[in-house]
Coordinates of C-alpha atoms (C1' of nucleotides) in Angstrom, one line a residue:
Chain A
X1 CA 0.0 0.0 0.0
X2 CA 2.9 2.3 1.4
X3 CA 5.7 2.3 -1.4
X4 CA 7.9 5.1 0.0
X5 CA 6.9 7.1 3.1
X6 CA 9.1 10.1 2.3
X7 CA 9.9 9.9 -2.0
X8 CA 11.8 13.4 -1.7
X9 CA 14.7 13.4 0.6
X10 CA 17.5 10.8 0.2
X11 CA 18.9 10.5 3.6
X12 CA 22.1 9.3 2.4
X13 CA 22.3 13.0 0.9
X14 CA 22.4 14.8 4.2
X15 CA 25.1 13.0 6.4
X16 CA 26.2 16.4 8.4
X17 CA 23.4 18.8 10.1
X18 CA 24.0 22.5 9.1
X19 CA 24.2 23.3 12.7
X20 CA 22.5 26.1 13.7
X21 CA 25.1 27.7 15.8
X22 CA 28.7 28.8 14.2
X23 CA 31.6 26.5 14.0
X24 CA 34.5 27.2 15.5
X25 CA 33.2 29.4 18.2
X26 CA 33.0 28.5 21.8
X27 CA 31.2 30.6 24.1
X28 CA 29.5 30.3 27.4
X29 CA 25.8 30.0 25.5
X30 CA 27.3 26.4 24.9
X31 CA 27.7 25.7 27.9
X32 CA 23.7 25.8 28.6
X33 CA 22.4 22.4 27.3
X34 CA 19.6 24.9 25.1
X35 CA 16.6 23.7 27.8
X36 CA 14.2 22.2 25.4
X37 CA 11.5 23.0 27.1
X38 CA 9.6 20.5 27.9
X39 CA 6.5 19.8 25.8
X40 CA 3.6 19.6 27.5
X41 CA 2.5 15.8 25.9
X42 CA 5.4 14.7 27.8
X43 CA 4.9 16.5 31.2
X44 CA 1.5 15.1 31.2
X45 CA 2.7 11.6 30.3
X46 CA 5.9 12.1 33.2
X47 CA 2.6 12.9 35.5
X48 CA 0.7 10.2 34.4
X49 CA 3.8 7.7 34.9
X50 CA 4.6 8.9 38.2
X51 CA 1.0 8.3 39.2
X52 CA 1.0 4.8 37.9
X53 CA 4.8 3.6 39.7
X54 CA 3.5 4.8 42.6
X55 CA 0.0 3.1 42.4
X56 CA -2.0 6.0 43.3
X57 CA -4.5 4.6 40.1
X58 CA -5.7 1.5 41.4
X59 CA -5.9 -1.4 38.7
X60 CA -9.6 -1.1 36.6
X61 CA -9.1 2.6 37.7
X62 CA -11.4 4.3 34.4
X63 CA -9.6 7.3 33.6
X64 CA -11.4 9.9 31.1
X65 CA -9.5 12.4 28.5
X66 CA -11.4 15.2 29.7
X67 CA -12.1 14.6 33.1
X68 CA -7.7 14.2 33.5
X69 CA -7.4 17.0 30.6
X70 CA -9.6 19.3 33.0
X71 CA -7.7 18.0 36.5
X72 CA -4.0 18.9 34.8
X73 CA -5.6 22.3 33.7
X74 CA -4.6 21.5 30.1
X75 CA -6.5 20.7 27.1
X76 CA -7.5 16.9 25.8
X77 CA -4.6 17.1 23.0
X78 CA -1.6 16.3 25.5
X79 CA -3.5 13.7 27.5
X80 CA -4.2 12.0 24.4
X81 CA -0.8 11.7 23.6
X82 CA 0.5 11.1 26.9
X83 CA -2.8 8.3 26.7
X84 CA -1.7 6.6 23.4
X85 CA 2.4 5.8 24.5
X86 CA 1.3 4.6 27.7
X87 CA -1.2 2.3 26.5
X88 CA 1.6 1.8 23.8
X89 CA 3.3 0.5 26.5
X90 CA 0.5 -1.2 28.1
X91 CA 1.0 0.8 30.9
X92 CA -2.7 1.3 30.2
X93 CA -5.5 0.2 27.8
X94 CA -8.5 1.5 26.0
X95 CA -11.4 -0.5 25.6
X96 CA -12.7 -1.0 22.3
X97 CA -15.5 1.4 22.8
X98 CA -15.6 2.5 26.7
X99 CA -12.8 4.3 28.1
X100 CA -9.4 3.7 29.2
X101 CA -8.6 2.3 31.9
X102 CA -5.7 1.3 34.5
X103 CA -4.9 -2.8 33.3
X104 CA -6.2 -5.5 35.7
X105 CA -3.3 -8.4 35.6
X106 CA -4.2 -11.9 35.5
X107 CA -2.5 -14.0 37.2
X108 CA -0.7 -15.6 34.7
X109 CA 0.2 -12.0 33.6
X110 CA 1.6 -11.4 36.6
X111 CA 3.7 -14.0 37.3
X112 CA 4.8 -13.6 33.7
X113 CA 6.0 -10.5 34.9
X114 CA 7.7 -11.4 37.6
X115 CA 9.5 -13.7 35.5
X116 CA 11.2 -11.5 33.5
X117 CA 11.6 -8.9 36.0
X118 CA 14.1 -11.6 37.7
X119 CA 15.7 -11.9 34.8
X120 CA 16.0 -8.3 33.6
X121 CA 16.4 -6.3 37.1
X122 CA 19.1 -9.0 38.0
X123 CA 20.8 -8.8 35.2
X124 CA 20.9 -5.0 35.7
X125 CA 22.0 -5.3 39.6
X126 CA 24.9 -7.9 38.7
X127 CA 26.1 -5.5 35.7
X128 CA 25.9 -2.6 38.3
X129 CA 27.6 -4.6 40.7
X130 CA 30.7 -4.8 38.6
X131 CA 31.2 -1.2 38.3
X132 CA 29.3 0.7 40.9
X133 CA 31.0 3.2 42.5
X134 CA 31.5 4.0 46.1
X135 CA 29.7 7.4 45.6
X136 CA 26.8 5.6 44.3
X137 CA 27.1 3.1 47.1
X138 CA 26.1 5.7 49.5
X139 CA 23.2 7.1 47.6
X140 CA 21.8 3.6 47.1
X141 CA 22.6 3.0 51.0
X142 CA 20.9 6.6 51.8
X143 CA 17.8 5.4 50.4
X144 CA 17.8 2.4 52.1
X145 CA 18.2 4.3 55.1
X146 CA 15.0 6.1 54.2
X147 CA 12.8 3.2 53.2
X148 CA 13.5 1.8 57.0
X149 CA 13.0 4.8 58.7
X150 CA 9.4 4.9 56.1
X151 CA 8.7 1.5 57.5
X152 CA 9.1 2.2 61.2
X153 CA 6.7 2.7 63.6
X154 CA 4.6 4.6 62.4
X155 CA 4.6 3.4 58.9
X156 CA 4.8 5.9 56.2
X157 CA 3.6 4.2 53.1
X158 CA 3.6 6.7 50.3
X159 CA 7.4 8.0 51.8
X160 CA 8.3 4.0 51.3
X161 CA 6.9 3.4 47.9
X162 CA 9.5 6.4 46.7
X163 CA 12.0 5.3 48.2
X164 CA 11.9 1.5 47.6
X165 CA 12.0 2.8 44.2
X166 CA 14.7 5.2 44.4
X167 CA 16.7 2.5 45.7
X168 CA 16.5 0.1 43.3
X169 CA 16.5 2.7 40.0
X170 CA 19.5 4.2 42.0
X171 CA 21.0 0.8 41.9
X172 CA 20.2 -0.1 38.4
X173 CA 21.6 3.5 37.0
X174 CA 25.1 2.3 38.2
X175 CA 25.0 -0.2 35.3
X176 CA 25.4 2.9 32.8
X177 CA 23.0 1.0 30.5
X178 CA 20.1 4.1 29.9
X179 CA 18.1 1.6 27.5
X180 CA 17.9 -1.3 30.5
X181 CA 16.9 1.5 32.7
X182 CA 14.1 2.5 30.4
X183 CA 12.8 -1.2 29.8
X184 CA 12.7 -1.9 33.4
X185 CA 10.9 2.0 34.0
X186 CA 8.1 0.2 31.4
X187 CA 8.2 -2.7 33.7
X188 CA 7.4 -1.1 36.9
X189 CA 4.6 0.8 34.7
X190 CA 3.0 -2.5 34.3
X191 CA 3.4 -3.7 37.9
X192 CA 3.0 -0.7 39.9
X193 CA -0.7 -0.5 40.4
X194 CA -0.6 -3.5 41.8
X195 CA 2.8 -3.8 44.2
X196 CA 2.3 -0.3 45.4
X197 CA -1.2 -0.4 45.9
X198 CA -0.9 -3.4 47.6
X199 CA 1.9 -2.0 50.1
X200 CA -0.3 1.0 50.7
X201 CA -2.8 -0.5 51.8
X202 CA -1.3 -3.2 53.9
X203 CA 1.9 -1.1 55.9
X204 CA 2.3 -3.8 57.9
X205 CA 4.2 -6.0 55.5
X206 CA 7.1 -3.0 55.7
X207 CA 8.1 -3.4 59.2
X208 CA 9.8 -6.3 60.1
X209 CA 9.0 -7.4 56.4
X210 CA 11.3 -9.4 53.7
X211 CA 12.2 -6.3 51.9
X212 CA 14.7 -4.5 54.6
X213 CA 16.5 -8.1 54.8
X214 CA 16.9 -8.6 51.3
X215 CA 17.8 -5.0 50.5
X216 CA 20.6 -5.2 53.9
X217 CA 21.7 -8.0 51.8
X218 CA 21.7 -6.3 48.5
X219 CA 23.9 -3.6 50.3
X220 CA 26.4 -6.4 51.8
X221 CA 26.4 -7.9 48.7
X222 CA 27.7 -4.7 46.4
X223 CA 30.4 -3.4 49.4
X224 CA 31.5 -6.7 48.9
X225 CA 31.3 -6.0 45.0
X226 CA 30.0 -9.3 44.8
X227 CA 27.3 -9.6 41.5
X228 CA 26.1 -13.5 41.9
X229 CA 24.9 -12.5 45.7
X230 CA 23.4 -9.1 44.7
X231 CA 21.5 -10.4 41.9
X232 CA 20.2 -13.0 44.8
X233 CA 19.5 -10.6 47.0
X234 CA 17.4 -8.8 44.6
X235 CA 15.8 -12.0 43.3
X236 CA 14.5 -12.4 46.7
X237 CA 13.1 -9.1 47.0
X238 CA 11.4 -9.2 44.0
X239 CA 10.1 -13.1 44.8
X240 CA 8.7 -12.3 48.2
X241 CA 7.0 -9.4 47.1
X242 CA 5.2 -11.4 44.4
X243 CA 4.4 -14.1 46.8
X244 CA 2.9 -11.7 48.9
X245 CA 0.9 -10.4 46.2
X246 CA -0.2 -13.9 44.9
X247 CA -1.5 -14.2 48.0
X248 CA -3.5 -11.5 48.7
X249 CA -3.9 -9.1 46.2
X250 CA -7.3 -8.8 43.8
X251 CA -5.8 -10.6 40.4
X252 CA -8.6 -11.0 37.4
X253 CA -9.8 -14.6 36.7
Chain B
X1 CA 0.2 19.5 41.6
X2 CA -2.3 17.3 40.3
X3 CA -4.0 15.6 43.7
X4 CA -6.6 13.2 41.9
X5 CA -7.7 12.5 38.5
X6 CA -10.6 11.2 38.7
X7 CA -11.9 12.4 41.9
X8 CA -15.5 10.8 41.2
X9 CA -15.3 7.1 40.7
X10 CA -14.2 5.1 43.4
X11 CA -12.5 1.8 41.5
X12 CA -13.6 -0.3 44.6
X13 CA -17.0 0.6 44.4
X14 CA -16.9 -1.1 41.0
X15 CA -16.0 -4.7 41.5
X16 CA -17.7 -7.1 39.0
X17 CA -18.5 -5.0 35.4
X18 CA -22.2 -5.7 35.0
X19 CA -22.0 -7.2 31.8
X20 CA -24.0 -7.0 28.7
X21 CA -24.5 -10.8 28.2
X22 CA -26.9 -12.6 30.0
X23 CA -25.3 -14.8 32.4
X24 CA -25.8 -18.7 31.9
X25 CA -26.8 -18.7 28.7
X26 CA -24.8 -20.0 26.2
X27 CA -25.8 -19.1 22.4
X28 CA -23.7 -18.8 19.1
X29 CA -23.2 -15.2 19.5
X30 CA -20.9 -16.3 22.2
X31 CA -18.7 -17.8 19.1
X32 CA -17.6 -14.4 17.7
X33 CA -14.8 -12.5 19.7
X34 CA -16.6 -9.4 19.6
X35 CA -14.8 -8.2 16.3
X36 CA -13.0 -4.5 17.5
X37 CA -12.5 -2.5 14.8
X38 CA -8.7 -1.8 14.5
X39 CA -8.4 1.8 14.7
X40 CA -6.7 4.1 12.2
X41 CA -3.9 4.9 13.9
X42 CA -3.2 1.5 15.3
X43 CA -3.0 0.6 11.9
X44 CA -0.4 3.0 10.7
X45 CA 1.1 2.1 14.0
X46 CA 1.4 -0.8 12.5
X47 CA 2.4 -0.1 9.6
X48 CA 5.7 1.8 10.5
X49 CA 6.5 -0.6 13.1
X50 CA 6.8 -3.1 10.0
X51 CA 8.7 -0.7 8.0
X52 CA 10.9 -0.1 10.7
X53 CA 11.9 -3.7 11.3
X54 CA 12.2 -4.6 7.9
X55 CA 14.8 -1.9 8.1
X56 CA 12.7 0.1 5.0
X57 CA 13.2 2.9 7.1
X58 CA 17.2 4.3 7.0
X59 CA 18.7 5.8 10.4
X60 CA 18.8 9.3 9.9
X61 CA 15.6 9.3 7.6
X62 CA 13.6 12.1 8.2
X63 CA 9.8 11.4 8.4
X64 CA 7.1 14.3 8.2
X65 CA 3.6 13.8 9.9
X66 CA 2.2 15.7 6.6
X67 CA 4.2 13.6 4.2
X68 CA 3.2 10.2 5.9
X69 CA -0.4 11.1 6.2
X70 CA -0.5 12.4 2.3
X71 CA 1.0 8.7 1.5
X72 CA -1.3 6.5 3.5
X73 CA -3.8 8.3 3.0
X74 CA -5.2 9.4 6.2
X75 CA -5.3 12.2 7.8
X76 CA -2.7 14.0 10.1
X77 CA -3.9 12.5 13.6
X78 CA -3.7 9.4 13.5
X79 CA 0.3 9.6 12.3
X80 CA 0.5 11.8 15.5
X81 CA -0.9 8.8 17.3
X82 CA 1.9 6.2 15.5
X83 CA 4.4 8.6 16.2
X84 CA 3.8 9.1 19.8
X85 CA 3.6 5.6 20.4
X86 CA 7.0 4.9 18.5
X87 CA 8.8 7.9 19.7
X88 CA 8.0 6.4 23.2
X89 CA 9.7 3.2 22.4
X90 CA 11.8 5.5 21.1
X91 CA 12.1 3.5 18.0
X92 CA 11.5 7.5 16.3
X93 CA 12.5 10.1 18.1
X94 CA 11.6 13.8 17.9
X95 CA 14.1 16.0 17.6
X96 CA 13.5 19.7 19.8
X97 CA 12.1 22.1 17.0
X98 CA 13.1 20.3 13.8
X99 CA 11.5 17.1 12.5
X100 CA 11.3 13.7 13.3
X101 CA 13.2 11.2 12.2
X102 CA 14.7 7.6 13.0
X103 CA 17.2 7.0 15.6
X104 CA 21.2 6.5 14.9
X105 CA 22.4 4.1 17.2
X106 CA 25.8 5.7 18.7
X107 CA 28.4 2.5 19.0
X108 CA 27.4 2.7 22.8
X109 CA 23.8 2.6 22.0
X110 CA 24.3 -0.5 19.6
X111 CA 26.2 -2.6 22.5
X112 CA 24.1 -1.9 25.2
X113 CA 21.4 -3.0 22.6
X114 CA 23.0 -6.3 21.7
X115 CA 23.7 -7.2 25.4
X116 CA 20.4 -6.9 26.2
X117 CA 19.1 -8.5 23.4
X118 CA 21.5 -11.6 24.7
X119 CA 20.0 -12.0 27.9
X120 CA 16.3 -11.1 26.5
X121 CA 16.3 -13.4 23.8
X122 CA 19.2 -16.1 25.1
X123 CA 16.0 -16.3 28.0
X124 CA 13.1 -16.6 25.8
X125 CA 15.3 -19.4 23.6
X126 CA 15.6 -20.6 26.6
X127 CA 12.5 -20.8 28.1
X128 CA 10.7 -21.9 24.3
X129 CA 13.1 -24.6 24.4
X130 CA 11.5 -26.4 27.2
X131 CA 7.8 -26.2 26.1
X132 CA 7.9 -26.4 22.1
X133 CA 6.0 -28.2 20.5
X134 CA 6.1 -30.5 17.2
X135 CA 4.2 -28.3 15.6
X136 CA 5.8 -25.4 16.6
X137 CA 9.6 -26.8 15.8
X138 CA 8.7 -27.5 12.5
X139 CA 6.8 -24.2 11.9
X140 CA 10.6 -22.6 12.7
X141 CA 12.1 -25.1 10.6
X142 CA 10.0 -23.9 7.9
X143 CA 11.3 -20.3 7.9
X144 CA 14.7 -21.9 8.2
X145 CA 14.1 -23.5 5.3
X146 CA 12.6 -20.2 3.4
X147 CA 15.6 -18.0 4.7
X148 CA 17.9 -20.4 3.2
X149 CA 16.3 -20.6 0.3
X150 CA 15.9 -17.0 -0.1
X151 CA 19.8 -16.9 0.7
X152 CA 20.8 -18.9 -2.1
X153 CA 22.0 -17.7 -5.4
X154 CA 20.7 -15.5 -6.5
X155 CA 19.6 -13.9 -2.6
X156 CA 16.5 -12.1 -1.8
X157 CA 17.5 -9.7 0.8
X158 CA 13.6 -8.6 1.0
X159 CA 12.5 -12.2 1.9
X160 CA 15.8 -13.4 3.8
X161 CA 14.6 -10.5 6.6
X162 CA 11.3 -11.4 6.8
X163 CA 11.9 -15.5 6.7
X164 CA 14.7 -14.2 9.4
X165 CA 12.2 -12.3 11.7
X166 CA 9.4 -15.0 11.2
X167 CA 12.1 -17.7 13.1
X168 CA 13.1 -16.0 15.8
X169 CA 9.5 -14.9 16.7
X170 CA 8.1 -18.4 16.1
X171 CA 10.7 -19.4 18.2
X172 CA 10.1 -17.1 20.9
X173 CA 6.6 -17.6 20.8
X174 CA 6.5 -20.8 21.7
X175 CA 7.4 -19.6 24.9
X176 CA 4.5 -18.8 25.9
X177 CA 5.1 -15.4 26.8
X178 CA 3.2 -12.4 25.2
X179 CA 5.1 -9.6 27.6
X180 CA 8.0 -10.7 26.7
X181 CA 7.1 -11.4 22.9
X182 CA 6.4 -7.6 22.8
X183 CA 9.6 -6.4 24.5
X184 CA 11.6 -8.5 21.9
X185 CA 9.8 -6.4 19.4
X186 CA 10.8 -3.1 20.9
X187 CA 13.8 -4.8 20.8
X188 CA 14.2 -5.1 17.2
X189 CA 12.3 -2.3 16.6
X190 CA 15.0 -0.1 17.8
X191 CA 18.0 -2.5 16.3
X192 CA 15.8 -3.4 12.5
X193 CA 17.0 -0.2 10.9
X194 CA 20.8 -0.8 11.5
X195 CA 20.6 -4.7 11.3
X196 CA 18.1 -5.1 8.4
X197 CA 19.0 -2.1 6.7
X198 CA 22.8 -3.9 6.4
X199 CA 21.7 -7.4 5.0
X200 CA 19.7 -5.4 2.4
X201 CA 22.7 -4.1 1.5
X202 CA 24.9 -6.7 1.4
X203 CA 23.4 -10.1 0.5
X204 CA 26.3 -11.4 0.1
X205 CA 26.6 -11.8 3.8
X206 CA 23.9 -13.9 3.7
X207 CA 24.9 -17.3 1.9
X208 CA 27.7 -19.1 3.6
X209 CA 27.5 -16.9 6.8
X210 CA 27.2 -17.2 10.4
X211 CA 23.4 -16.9 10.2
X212 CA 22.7 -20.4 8.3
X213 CA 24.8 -22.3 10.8
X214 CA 23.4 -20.6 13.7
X215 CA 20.2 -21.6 12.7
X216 CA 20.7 -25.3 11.8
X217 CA 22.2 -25.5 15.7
X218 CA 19.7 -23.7 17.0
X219 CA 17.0 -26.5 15.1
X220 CA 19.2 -29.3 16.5
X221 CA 19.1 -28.1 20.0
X222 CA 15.1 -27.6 19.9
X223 CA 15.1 -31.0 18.5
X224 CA 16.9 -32.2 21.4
X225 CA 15.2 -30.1 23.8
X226 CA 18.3 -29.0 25.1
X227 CA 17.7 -25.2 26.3
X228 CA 20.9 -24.4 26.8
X229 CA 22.1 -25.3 23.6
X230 CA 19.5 -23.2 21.8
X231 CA 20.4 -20.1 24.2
X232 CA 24.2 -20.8 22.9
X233 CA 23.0 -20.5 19.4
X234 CA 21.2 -17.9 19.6
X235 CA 23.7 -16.0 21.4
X236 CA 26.1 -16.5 18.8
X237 CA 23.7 -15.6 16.1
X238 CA 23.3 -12.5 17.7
X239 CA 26.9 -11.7 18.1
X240 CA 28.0 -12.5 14.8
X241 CA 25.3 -10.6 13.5
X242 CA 26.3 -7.7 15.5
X243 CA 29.9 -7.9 14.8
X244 CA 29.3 -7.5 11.5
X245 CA 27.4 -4.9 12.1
X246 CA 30.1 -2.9 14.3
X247 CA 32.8 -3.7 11.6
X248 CA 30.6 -2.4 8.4
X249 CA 27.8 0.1 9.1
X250 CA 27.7 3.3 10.1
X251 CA 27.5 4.3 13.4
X252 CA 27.5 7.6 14.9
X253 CA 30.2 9.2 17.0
Chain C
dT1 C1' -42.6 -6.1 40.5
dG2 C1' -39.6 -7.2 37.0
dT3 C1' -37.9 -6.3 32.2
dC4 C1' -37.2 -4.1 28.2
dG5 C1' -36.9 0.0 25.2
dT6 C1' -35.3 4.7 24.7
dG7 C1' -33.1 9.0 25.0
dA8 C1' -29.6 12.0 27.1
dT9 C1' -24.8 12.0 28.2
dC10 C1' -20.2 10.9 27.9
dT11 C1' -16.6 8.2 25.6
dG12 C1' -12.5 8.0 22.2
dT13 C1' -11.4 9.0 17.3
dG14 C1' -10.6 11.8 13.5
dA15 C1' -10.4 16.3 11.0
dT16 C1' -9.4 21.1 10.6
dC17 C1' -7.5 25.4 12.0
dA18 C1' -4.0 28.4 14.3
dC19 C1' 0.6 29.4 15.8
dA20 C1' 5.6 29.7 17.0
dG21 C1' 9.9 28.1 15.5
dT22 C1' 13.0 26.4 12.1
dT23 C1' 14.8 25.4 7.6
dA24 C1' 15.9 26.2 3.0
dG25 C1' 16.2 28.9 -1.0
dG26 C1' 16.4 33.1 -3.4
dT27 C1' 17.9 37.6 -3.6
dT28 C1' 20.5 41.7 -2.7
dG29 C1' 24.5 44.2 -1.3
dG30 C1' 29.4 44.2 -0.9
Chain D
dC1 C1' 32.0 35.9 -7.1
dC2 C1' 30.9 35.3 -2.3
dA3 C1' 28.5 36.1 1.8
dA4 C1' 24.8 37.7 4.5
dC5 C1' 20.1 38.7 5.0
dC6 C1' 15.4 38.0 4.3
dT7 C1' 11.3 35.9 2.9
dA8 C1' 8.4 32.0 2.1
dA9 C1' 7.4 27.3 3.0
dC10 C1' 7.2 23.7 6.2
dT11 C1' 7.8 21.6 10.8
dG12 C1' 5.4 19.7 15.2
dT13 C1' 2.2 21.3 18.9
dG14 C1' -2.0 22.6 20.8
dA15 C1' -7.0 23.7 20.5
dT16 C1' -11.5 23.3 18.9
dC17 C1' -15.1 21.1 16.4
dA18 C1' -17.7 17.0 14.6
dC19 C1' -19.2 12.3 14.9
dA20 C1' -20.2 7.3 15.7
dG21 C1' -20.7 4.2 19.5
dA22 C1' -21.4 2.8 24.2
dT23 C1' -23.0 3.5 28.9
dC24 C1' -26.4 4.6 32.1
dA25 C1' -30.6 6.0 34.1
dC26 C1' -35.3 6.9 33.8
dG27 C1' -39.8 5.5 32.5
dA28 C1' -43.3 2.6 30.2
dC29 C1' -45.3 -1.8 29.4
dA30 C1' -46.4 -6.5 30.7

DNA sequence: TGTCGTGATCTGTGATCACAGTTAGGTTGG
DNA sequence: CCAACCTAACTGTGATCACAGATCACGACA
């Protein structure tokens, strides 16, 4: 149907941009990294995202263009873009002819997750392992340091959600690998709703739970700079979370 | 800023949908899976996704939302829709005030890609090996046979891609394993341009090369059910592949 | 009292228009 | 003849309008 999207321009023909600015001349303009500034599509979509890691949209949440359009004080045009790459993603989904809505896993689904989250996230915490720094040791041990203080008496779930996940994305950053980091961002997408709304609503698993063990251990394991225990340590974080959810959490058929 | 979206539904208070069937009755209308209508811009979703892969699409090219929508034949929206979606898998990418275009990989960007594609699809290989059917192993050893023959003299670049793709995705479909079928495909979304775009260059690479022995191991081990053998094909597949690839194309920086 | 039909309302999708910013090409001045 | 300016065309982004389809609630009929 589609012969050639683009007949005119031979791409081959344009190997060097122009380059707006003038060669040759340094200046301290260059040194500003010319703030794009941010489009709004994509500041509703950041908004959208952060809402969804943090699983403040419960799953089979319905979510309407204008009614979000209205709430961010923008028009429909952004949400529907911020709309179509997460449900791109899968990060949500639009019913054929209702509305769009935050995904209800299966269980099958989710366990299919978790699958390849072990495989993924620990092959991001042994690769970070191998070349963390000590610098990034103590940011990933300050956040640690926040999620127990967040699960302490009295619990403060939202304040642990954030920084159980800025402990772990401060983990996986050490790898230096930006396209892991984005494929494990769309994976959270797809699980938060349902591992954060679960430790909202139950606090109790925090305290005393198997997440400070296995992220002491995750610690221990990268001062030690060893990758095989690291990755177990995170494999156990991420299984006893999912067994926890298995077991309690609202999962579709 | 944005406290809740939807302040007026409580999900809870929404358990069960209520269903337009009527419940224990079973009738033929109960046969047909509710037909959705693709939508437009799913389909030229679609569409580029396949260009894109085939490697139809150079790195570099520069793609206009006007130009696209004059050649399908639809209007501008829904190639804002495809767009968005791809530009979040950043399989396109929008450059700040210019146009958009298709991704070059940096050298970096190419080796991150290959190492995750080793651990994504050395897993799925993996996994596919342990549940394949009959059916399914000689469904793959059908493409085989159509890349080879579309390898021979004289080679069919056009059809050795596509017999390629159709392998390793009735390979790793027999996994069982949609989420991780679809991040393969992001996968290969991102890597088709550089990788496709080369063997449709240079055929020559195909007859005799790595690719046809990589496959005929990769067959034995499913035959034998032996997953690790069929990872350690598919690794190598992969690499050589990739080598290639760093020794021949382009790559920016 | 239970069930079905029906209309108002809201849904996402697509098209069209408006706009600021950039690019490319042509023209003018040196 | 070369360079610099300047204009015109084109870029993606955002907003607004139009429309088919689905949902939901109310009301009428059995």
């Amino acid at each position: 149907m589609v012969a050639r999207v683009q007949p005119s321009v031979a791409p081959q023909s344009r190997l060097a941009a122009p380059g707006a600015g003038k060669v040759g001349e340094v200046s301290a303009l260059d040194e500003v990294g010319s703030l794009q500034h941010e489009t709004l599509g994509e500041r509703v979509t950041g908004e959208l995202r952060a809402l969804l890691i943090a699983g403040r949209l419960a799953p089979g949440e319905k979510l309407s263009l204008r009614r979000v359009a209205e709430a961010l004080g923008v028009s429909m045009m952004p949400v529907r873009e911020a709309v179509s790459r997460l449900a791109a993603d899968k990060a949500l989904e639009v019913l054929p002819g209702r509305a769009v809505r935050v995904p209800v896993l299966t269980l099958a689904q989710f366990r299919e997750l978790t699958r390849i989250r072990l495989v993924v996230e620990g092959f991001a915490a042994e690769e970070a392992t191998k070349v963390i720094t000590e610098a990034q040791i103590a940011v990933v041990a300050r956040h640690e340091a926040a999620f127990l203080a967040a699960a302490k008496d009295p619990p403060d779930p939202a304040a642990a959600v954030g920084a159980n996940r800025d402990l772990h994305f401060a983990l996986y950053e050490a790898a230096g690998m930006p396209s892991l980091i984005e494929m494990i961002s769309r994976l959270w997408l797809k699980a938060g709703p349902i591992l954060n709304l679960d430790m909202r609503h139950e606090p109790k698993r925090l305290d005393g739970g198997s997440a400070v063990v296995a992220h002491a251990q995750l610690l221990a394991a990268l001062r030690r700079r060893d990758p095989a225990a690291a990755r177990q340590a995170l494999v156990e974080d991420i299984s006893a979370a999912a067994e926890h959810i298995e077991r309690t959490a609202r999962l579709a058929e």
